[in-house]
Short mmCIF file of C-alpha atoms in Angstrom, two decimals:
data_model
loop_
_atom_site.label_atom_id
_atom_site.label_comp_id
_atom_site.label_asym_id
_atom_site.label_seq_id
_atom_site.Cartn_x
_atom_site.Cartn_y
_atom_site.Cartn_z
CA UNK A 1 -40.27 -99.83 -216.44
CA UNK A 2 -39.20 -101.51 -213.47
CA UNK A 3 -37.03 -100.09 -210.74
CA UNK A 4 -33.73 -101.77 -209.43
CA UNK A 5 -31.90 -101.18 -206.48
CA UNK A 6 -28.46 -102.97 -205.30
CA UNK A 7 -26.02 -102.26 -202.42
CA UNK A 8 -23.18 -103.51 -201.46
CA UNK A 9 -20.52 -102.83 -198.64
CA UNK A 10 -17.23 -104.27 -196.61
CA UNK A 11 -19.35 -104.39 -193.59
CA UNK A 12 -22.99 -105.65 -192.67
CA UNK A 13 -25.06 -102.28 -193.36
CA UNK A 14 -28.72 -102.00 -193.09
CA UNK A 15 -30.28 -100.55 -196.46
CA UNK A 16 -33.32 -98.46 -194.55
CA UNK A 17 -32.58 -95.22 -195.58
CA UNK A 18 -32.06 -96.06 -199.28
CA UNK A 19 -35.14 -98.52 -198.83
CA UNK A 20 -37.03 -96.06 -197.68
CA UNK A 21 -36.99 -93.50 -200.90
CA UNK A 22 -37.07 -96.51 -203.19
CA UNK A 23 -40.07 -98.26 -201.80
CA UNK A 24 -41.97 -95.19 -202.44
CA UNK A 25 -41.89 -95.63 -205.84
CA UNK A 26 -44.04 -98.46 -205.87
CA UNK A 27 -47.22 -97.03 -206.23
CA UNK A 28 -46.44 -93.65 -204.77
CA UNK A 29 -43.70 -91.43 -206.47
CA UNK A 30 -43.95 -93.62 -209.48
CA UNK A 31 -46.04 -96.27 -211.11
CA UNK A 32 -44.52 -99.69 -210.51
CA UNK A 33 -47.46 -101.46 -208.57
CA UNK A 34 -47.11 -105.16 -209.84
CA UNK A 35 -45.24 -105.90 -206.61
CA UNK A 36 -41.74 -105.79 -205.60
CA UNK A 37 -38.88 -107.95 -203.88
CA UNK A 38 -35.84 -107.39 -201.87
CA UNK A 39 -33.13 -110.21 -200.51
CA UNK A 40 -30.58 -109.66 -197.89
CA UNK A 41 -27.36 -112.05 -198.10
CA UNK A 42 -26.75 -112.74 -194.74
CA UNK A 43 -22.97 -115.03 -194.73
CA UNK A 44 -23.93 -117.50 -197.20
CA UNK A 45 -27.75 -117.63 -195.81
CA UNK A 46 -30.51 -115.10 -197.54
CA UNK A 47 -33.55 -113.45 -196.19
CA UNK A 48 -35.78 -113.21 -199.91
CA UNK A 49 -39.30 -111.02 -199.07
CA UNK A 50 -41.31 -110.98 -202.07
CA UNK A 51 -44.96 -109.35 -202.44
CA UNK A 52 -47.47 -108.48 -205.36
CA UNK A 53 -48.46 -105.88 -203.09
CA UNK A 54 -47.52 -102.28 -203.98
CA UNK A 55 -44.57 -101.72 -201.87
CA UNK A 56 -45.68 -98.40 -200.61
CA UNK A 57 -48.64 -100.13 -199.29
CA UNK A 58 -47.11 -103.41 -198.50
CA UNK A 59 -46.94 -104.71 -194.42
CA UNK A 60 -43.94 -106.41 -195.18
CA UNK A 61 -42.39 -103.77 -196.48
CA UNK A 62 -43.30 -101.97 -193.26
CA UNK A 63 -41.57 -104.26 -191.66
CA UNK A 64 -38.22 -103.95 -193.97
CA UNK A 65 -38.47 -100.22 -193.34
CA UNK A 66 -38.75 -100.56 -189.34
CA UNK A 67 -36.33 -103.32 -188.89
CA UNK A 68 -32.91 -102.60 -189.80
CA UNK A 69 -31.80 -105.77 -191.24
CA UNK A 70 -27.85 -105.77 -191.93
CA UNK A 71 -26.35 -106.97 -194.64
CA UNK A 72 -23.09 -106.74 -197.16
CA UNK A 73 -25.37 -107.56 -200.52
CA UNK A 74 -28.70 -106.31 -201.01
CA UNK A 75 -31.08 -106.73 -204.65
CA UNK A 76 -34.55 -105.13 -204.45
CA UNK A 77 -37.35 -104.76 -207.21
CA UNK A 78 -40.43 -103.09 -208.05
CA UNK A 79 -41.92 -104.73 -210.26
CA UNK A 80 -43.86 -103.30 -213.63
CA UNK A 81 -45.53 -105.92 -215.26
CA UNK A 82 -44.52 -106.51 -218.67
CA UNK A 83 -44.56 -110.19 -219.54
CA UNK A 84 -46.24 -112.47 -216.96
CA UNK A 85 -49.40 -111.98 -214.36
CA UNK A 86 -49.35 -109.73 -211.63
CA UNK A 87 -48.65 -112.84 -209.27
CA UNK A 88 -46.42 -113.94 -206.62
CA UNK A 89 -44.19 -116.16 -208.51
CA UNK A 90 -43.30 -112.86 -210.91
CA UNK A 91 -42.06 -110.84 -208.71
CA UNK A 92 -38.32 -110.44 -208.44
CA UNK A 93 -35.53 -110.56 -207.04
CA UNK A 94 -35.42 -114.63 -208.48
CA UNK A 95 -33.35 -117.22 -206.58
CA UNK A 96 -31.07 -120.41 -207.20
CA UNK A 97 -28.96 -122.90 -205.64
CA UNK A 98 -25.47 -123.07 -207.22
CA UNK A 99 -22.31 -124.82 -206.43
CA UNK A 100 -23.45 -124.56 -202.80
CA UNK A 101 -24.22 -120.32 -202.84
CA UNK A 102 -27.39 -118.55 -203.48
CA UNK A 103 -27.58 -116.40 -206.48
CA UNK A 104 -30.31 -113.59 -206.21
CA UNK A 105 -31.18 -111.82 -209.47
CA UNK A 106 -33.53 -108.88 -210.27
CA UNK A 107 -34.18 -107.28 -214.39
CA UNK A 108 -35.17 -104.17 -215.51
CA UNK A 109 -36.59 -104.16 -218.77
CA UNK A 110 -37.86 -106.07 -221.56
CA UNK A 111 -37.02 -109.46 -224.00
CA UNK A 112 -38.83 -110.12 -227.13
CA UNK A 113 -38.63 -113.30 -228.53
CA UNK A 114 -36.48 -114.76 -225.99
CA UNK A 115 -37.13 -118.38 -225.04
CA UNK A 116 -33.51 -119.94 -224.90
CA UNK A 117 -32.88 -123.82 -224.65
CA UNK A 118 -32.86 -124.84 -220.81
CA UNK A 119 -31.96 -128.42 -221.09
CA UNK A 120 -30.28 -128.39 -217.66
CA UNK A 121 -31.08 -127.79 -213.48
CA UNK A 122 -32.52 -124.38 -214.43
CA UNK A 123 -36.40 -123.45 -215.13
CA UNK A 124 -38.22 -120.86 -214.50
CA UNK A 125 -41.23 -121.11 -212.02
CA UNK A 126 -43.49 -118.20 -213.11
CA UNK A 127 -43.97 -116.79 -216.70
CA UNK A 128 -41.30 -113.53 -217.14
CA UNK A 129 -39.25 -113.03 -219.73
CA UNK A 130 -36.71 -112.56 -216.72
CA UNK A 131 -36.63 -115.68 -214.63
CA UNK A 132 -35.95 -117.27 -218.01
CA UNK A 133 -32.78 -114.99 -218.66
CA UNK A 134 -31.86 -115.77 -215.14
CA UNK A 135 -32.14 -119.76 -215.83
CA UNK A 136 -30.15 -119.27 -219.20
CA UNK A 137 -27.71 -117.45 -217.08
CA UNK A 138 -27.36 -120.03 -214.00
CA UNK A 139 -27.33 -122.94 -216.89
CA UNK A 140 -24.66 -121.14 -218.97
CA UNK A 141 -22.32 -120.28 -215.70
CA UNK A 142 -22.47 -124.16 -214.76
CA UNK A 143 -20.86 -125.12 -217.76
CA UNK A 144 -17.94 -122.73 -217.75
CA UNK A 145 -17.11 -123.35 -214.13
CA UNK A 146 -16.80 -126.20 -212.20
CA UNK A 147 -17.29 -124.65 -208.61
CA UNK A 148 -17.65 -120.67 -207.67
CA UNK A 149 -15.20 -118.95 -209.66
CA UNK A 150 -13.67 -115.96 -208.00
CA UNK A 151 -15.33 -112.47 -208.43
CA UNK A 152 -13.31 -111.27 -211.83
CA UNK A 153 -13.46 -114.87 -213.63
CA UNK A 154 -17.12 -114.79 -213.40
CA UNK A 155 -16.79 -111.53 -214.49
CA UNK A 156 -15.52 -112.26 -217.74
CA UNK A 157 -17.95 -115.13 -218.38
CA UNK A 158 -21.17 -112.59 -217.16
CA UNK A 159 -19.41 -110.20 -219.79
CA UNK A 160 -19.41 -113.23 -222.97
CA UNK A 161 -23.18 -114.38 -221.63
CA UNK A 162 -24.72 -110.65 -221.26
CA UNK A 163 -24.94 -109.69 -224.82
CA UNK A 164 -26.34 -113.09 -225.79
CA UNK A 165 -29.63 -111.83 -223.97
CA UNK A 166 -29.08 -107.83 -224.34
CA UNK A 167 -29.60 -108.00 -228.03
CA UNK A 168 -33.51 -109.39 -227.26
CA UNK A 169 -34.31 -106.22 -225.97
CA UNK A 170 -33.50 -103.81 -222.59
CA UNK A 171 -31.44 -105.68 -220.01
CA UNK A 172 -30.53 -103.74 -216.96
CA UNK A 173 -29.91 -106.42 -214.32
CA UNK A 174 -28.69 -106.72 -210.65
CA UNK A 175 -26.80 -110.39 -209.49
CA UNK A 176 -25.29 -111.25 -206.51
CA UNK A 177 -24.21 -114.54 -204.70
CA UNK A 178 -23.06 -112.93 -201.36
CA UNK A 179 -19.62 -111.98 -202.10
CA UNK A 180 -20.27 -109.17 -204.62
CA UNK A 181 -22.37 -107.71 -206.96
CA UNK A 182 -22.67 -107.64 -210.78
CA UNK A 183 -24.60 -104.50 -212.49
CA UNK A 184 -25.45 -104.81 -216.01
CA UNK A 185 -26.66 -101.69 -217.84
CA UNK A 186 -28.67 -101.65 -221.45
CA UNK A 187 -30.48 -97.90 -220.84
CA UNK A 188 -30.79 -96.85 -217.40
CA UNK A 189 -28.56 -97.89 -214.10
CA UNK A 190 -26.49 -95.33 -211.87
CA UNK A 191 -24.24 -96.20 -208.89
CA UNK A 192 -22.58 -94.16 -205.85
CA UNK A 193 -19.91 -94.92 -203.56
CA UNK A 194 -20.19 -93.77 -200.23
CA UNK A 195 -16.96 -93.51 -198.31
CA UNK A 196 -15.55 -91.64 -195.79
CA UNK A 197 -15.89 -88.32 -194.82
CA UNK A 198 -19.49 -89.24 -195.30
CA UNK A 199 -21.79 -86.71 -195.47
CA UNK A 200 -25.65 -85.89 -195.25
CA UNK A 201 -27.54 -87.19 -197.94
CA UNK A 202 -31.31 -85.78 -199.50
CA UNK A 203 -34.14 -88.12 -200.47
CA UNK A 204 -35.18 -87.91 -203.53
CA UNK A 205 -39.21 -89.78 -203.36
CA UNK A 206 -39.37 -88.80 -199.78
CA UNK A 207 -39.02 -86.00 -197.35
CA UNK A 208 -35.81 -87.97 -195.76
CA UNK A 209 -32.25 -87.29 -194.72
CA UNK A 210 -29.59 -89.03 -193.13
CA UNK A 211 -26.33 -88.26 -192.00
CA UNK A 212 -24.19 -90.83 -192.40
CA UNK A 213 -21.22 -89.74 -190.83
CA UNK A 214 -23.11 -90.79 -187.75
CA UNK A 215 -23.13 -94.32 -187.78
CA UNK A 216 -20.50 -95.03 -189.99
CA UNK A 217 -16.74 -95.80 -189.24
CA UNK A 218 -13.98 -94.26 -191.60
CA UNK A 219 -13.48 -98.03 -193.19
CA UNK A 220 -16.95 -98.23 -193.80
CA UNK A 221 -17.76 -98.20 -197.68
CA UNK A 222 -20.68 -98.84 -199.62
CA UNK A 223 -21.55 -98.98 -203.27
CA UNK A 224 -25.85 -98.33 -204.32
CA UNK A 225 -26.81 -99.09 -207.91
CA UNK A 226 -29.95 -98.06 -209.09
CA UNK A 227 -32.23 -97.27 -211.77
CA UNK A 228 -32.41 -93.47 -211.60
CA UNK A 229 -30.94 -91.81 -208.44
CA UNK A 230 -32.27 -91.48 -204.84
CA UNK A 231 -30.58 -88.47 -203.45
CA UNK A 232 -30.83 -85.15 -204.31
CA UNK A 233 -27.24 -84.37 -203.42
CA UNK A 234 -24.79 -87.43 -204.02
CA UNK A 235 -22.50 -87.87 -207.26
CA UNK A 236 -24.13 -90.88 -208.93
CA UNK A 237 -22.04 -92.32 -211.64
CA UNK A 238 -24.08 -93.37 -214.81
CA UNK A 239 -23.70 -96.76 -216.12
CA UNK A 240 -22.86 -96.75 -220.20
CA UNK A 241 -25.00 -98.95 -222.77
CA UNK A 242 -23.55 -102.28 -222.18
CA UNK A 243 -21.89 -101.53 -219.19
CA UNK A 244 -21.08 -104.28 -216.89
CA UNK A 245 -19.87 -103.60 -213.64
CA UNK A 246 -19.07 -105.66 -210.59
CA UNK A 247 -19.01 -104.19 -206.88
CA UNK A 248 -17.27 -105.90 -204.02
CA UNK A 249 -16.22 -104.34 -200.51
CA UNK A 250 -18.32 -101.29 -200.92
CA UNK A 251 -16.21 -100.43 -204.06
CA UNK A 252 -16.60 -100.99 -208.07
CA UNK A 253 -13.80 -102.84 -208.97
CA UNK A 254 -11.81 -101.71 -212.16
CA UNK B 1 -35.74 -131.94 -181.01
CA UNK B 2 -36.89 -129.33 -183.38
CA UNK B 3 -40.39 -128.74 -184.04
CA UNK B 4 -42.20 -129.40 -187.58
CA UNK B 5 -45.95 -127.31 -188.27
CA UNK B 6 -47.20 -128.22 -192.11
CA UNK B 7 -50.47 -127.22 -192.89
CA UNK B 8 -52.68 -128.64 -196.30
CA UNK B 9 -55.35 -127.15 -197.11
CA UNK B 10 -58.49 -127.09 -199.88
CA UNK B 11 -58.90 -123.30 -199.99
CA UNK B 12 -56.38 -120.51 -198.94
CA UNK B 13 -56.50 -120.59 -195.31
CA UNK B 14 -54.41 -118.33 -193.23
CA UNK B 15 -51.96 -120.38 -190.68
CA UNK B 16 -52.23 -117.41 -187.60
CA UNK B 17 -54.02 -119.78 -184.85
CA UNK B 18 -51.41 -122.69 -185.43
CA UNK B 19 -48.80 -120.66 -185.84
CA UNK B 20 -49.31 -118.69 -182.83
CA UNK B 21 -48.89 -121.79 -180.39
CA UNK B 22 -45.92 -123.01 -182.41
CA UNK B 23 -44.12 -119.90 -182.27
CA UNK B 24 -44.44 -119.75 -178.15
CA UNK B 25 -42.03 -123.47 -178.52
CA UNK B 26 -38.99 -121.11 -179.84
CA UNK B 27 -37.95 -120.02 -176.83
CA UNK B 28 -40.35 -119.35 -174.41
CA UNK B 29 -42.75 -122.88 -173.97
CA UNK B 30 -40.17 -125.41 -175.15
CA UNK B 31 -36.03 -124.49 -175.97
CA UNK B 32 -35.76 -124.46 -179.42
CA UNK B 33 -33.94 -120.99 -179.84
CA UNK B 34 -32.02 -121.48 -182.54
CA UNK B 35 -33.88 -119.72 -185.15
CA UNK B 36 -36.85 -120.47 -187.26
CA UNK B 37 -38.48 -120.63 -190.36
CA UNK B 38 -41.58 -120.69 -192.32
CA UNK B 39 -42.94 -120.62 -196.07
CA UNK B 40 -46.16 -119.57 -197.42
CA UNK B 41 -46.93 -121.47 -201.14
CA UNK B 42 -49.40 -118.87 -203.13
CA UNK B 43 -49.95 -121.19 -206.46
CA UNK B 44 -46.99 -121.85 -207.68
CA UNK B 45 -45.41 -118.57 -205.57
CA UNK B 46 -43.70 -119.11 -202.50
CA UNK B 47 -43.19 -116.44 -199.90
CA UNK B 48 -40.19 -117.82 -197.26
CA UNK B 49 -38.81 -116.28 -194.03
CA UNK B 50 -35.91 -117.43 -191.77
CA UNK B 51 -34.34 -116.24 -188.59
CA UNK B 52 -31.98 -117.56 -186.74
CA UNK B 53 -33.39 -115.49 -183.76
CA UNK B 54 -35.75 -117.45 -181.23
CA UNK B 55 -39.36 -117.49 -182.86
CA UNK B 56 -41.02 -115.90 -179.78
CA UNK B 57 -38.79 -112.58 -179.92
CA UNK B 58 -38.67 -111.80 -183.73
CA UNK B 59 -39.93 -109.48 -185.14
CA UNK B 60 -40.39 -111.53 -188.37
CA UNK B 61 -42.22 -114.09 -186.37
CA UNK B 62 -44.39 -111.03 -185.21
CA UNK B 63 -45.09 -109.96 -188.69
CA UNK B 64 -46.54 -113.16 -189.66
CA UNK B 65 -48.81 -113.89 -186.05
CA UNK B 66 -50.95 -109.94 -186.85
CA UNK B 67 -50.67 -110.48 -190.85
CA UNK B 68 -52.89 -113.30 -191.96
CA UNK B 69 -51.29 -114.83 -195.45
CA UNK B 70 -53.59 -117.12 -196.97
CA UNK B 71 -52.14 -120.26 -198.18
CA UNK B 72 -53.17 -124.23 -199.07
CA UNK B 73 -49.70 -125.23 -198.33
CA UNK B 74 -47.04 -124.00 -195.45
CA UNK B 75 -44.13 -125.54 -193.42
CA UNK B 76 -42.85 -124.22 -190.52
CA UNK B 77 -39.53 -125.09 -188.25
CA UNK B 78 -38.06 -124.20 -185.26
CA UNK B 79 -34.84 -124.92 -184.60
CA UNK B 80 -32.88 -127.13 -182.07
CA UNK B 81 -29.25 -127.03 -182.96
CA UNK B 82 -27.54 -130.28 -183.81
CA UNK B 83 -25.45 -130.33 -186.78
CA UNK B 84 -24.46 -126.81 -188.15
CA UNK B 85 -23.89 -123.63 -186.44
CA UNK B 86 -26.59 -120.95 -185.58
CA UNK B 87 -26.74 -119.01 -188.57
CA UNK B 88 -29.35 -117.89 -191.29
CA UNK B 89 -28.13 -120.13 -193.82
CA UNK B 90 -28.43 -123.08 -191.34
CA UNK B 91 -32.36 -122.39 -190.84
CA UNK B 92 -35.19 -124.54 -192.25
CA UNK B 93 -37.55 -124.62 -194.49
CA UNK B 94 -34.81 -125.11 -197.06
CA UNK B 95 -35.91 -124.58 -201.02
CA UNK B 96 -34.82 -125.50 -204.27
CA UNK B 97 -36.51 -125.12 -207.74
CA UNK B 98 -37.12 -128.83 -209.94
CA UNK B 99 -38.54 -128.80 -212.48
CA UNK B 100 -40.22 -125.63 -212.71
CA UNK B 101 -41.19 -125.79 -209.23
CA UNK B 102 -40.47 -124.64 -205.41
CA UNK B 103 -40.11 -127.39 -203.45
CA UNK B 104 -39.89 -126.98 -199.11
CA UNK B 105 -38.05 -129.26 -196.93
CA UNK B 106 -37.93 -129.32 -193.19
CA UNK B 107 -36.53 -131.39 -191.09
CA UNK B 108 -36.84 -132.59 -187.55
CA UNK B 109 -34.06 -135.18 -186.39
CA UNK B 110 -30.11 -136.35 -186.04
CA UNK B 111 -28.45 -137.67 -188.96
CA UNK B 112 -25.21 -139.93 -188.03
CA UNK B 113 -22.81 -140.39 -191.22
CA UNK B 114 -24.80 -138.99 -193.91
CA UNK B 115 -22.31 -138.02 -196.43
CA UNK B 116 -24.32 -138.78 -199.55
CA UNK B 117 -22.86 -137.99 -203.18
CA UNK B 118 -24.06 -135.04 -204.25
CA UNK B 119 -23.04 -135.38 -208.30
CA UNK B 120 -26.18 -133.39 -209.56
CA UNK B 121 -27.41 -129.75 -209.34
CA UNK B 122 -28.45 -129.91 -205.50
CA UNK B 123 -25.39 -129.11 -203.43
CA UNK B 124 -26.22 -127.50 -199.04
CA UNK B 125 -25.49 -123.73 -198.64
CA UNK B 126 -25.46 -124.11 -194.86
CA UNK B 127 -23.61 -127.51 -193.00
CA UNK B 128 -26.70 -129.55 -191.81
CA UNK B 129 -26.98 -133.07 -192.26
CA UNK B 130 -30.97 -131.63 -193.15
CA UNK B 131 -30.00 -129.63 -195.94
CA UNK B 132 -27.41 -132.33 -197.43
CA UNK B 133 -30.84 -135.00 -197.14
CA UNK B 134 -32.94 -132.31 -198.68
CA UNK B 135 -30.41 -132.42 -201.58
CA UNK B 136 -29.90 -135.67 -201.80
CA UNK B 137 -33.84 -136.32 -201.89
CA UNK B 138 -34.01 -133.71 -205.07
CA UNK B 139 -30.94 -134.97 -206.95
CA UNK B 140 -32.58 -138.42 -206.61
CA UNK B 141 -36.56 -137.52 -207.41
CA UNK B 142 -34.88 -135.62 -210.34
CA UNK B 143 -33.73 -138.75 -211.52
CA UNK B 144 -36.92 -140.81 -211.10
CA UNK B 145 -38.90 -138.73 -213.33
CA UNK B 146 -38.68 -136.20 -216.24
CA UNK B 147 -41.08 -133.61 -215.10
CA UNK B 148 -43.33 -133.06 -212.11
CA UNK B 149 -44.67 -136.58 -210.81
CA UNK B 150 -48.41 -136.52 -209.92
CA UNK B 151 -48.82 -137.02 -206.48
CA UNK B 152 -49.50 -140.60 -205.81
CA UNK B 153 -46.44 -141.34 -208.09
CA UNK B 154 -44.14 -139.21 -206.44
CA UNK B 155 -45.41 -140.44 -203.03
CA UNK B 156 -44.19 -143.62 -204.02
CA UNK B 157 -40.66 -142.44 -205.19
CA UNK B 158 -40.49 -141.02 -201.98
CA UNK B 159 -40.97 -144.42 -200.56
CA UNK B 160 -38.25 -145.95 -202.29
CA UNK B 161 -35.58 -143.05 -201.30
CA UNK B 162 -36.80 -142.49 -197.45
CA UNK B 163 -35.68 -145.40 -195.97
CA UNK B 164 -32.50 -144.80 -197.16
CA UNK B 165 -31.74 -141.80 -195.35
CA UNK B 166 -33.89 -143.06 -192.22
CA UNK B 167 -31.18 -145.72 -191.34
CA UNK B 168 -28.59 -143.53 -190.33
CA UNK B 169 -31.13 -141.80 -187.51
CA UNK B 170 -34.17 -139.97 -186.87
CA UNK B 171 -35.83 -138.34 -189.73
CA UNK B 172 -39.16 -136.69 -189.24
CA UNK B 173 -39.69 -134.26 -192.19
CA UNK B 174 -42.07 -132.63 -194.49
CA UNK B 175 -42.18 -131.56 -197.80
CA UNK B 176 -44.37 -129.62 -200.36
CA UNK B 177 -44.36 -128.40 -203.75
CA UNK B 178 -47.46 -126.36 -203.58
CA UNK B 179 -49.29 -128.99 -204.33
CA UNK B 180 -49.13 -131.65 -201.21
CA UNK B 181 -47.78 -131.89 -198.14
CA UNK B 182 -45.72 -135.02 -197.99
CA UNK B 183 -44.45 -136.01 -194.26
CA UNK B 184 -42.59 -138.59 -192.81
CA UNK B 185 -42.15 -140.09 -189.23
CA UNK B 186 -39.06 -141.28 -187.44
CA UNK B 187 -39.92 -140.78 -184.26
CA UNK B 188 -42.89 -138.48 -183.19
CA UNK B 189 -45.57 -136.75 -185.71
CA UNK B 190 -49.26 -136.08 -185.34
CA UNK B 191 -52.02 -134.99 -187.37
CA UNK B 192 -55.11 -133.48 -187.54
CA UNK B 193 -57.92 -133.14 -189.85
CA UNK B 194 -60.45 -129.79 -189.24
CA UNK B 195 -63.50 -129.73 -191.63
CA UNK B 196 -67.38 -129.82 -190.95
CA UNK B 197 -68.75 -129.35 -188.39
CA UNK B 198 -65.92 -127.21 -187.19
CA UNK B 199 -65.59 -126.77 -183.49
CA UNK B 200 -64.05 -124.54 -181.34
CA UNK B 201 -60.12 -125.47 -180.78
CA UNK B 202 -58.11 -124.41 -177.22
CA UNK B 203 -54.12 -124.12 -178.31
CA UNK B 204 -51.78 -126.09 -175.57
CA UNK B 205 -49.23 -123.44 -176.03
CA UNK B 206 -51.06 -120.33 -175.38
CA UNK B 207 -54.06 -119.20 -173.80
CA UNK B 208 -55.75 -118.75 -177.05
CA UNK B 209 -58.82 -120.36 -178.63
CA UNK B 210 -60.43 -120.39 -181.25
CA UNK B 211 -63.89 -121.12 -183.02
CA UNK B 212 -63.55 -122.16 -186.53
CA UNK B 213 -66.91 -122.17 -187.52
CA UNK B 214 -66.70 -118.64 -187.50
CA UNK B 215 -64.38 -117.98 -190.69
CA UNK B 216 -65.08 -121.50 -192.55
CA UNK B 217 -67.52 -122.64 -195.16
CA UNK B 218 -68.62 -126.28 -194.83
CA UNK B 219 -66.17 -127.13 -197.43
CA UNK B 220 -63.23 -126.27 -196.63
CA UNK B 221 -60.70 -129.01 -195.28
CA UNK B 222 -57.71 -128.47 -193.39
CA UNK B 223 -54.67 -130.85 -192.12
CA UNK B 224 -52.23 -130.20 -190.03
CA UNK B 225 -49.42 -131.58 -189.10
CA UNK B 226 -47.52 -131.27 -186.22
CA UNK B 227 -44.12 -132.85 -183.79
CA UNK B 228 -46.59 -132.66 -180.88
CA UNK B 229 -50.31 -131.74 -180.83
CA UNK B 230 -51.13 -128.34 -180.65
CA UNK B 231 -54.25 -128.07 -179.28
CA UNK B 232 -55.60 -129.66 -176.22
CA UNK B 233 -59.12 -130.77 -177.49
CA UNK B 234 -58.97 -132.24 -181.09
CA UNK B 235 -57.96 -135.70 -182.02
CA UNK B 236 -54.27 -136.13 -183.18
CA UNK B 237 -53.65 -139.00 -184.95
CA UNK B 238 -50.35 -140.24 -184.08
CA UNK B 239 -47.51 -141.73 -187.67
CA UNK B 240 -46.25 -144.97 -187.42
CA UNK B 241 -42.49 -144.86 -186.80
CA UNK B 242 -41.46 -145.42 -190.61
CA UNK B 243 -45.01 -143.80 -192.22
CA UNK B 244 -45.25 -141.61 -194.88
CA UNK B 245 -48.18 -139.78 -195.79
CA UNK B 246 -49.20 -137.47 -197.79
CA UNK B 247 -51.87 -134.69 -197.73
CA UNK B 248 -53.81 -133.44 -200.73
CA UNK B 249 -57.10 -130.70 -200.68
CA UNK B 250 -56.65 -130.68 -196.67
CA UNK B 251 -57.09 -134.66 -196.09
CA UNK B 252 -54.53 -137.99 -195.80
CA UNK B 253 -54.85 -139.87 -199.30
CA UNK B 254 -55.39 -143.35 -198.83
#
């Protein structure tokens, strides 16, 4: 199984820490060696890092661990092959143009049988059962909107499209077009919302803490979805079967 | 001016010596500070960074000069603000997916009154008139064909729709789908061929040289094109203003 990791937050925060524990378990704490992925929304631009290198061993992962790059939306992958090569064009998170945004999109899991009708602007590059769900998505969200819809009509249409795919098989997915970001949950996805007072916080995959309360402001929120949780000693929130859940300003939105 | 670097190659062939000249014109040989850009094609994979700080102080660009990736198609940019803020989203090489593909645009030039109708599934993230040609030039090659073009049938499409961007100012670009390079003159672009005998190559940026016979079989072909030659003694050929050519296994096609 893949591993997923999302963040989001009201103010440009760099994901290091959280990086840090999560890029351990590619090829270190756990098993997921078929490479990995992470994009930073920066505004409306995106910084997308992709390598089929395990990410404990990867340089560019080095890099994302050394240099704090800030950000409000983050979507990072390690990648466990299922369907499609161990090979650059694989490896998630997956990227589009649409209506003039970015759309960044990483899946955990697996689809059987699950090779929709893309008749549109939308097809997939490499061979995963997940840039295809991602193409079926983008396709299906162009017809029911004419431009960017705001954060809770999209929503709705993510919550009519989801099951469409979920009932091929496990579909735990991470989206995000800058201004917030969607969590869908079929078996495994957890989230925590870190607000102040903040406090110090225990890696899980690594021997790592960080307090936050120093170099945070009181405003300062952030919300961290994941596949299993990364601290030791945070209240992460599981994610029901089905589950959708959208994230914007640091805060899951009812 | 901004600066173009393409590189076409027959074999994976890392981009470090070309790239390490080029990178000393962001900032520190030439003034072209605001931000950069490069991507990597690996098959049908495409690794991509941007940053909108000056190519000779980031750490990004630092990454890529010690960490040799291996490709047979890259495009590079620096940036010379003319249209469009400095921002991350503003920074070339700009992609989009068509059928089933990555394609890489950068551009090097000023676009007067280029407000093309964008009616199809290419709209600009960032405001450059380089991004809105880039779209333009993929809403319009997804017209001409049904699926990917071979080469010397695309280079002709790309004929037909050039000119029609080139009369409203200077329009130097280049353009891959992992399979050429395709690039265009306005104004000023040179290129070189490398293959056997290789010789040994003095960069006009940096006080670096290189012999290429060391690392290079007597097959392997390279071509690179450049805004301005790189190196002090090889021969450059110099585009006609209004040329396109395009580069396939490391050498012009006829």
């Amino acid at each position: 199984m893949c591993q997923l990791l999302g963040m989001n937050c009201n103010t440009p925060t760099d994901v290091t820490f959280s990086f840090s524990g999560f890029a351990q378990r590619g090829g270190r704490t756990d098993h997921h060696t078929d490479g990995w992925g992470i994009a930073f929304f920066e505004g409306a631009g995106l910084r997308h890092f992709v390598d089929h290198q395990p990410s404990s061993e990867s340089p560019v992962a080095d890099l994302i661990r050394r240099y704090p790059i800030k950000s409000r939306n983050v979507i990072a992958h390690i990648r466990k092959a299922t369907q499609g090569a161990i090979a650059l064009e694989n490896c998630h998170p997956f990227v589009r143009e649409l209506w003039g945004r970015y759309w960044v999109f990483a899946h955990n899991g697996n689809l059987e049988n699950f090779h929709p009708r893309l008749h549109a602007a939308f097809h997939p590059v490499g061979a995963t059962d997940s840039e295809r769900a991602f193409c079926w998505l983008m396709q299906e969200m162009a017809k029911s909107h004419a431009g960017v819809p705001d954060v809770r009509e999209l929503t709705l249409t993510l919550r009519e499209l989801t099951p469409m795919i979920a009932r091929h098989g496990t579909f735990n997915f991470l989206l995000s077009n800058g201004q917030a970001l969607w969590a869908h949950c079929s078996s495994s996805l957890f989230f925590v919302e870190r607000k102040h007072p903040f406090a110090h916080a225990q890696l899980k995959d690594e021997d790592l803490s960080v307090n936050f309360a120093r170099n945070t402001t009181p405003d300062d929120r952030v919300a961290v979805v994941v596949t299993s949780p990364l601290t030791v000693n945070e209240d992460w929130t599981a994610f029901a079967p089905g589950e959708l859940r959208v994230f914007a300003d640091g805060r899951a939105l009812a």
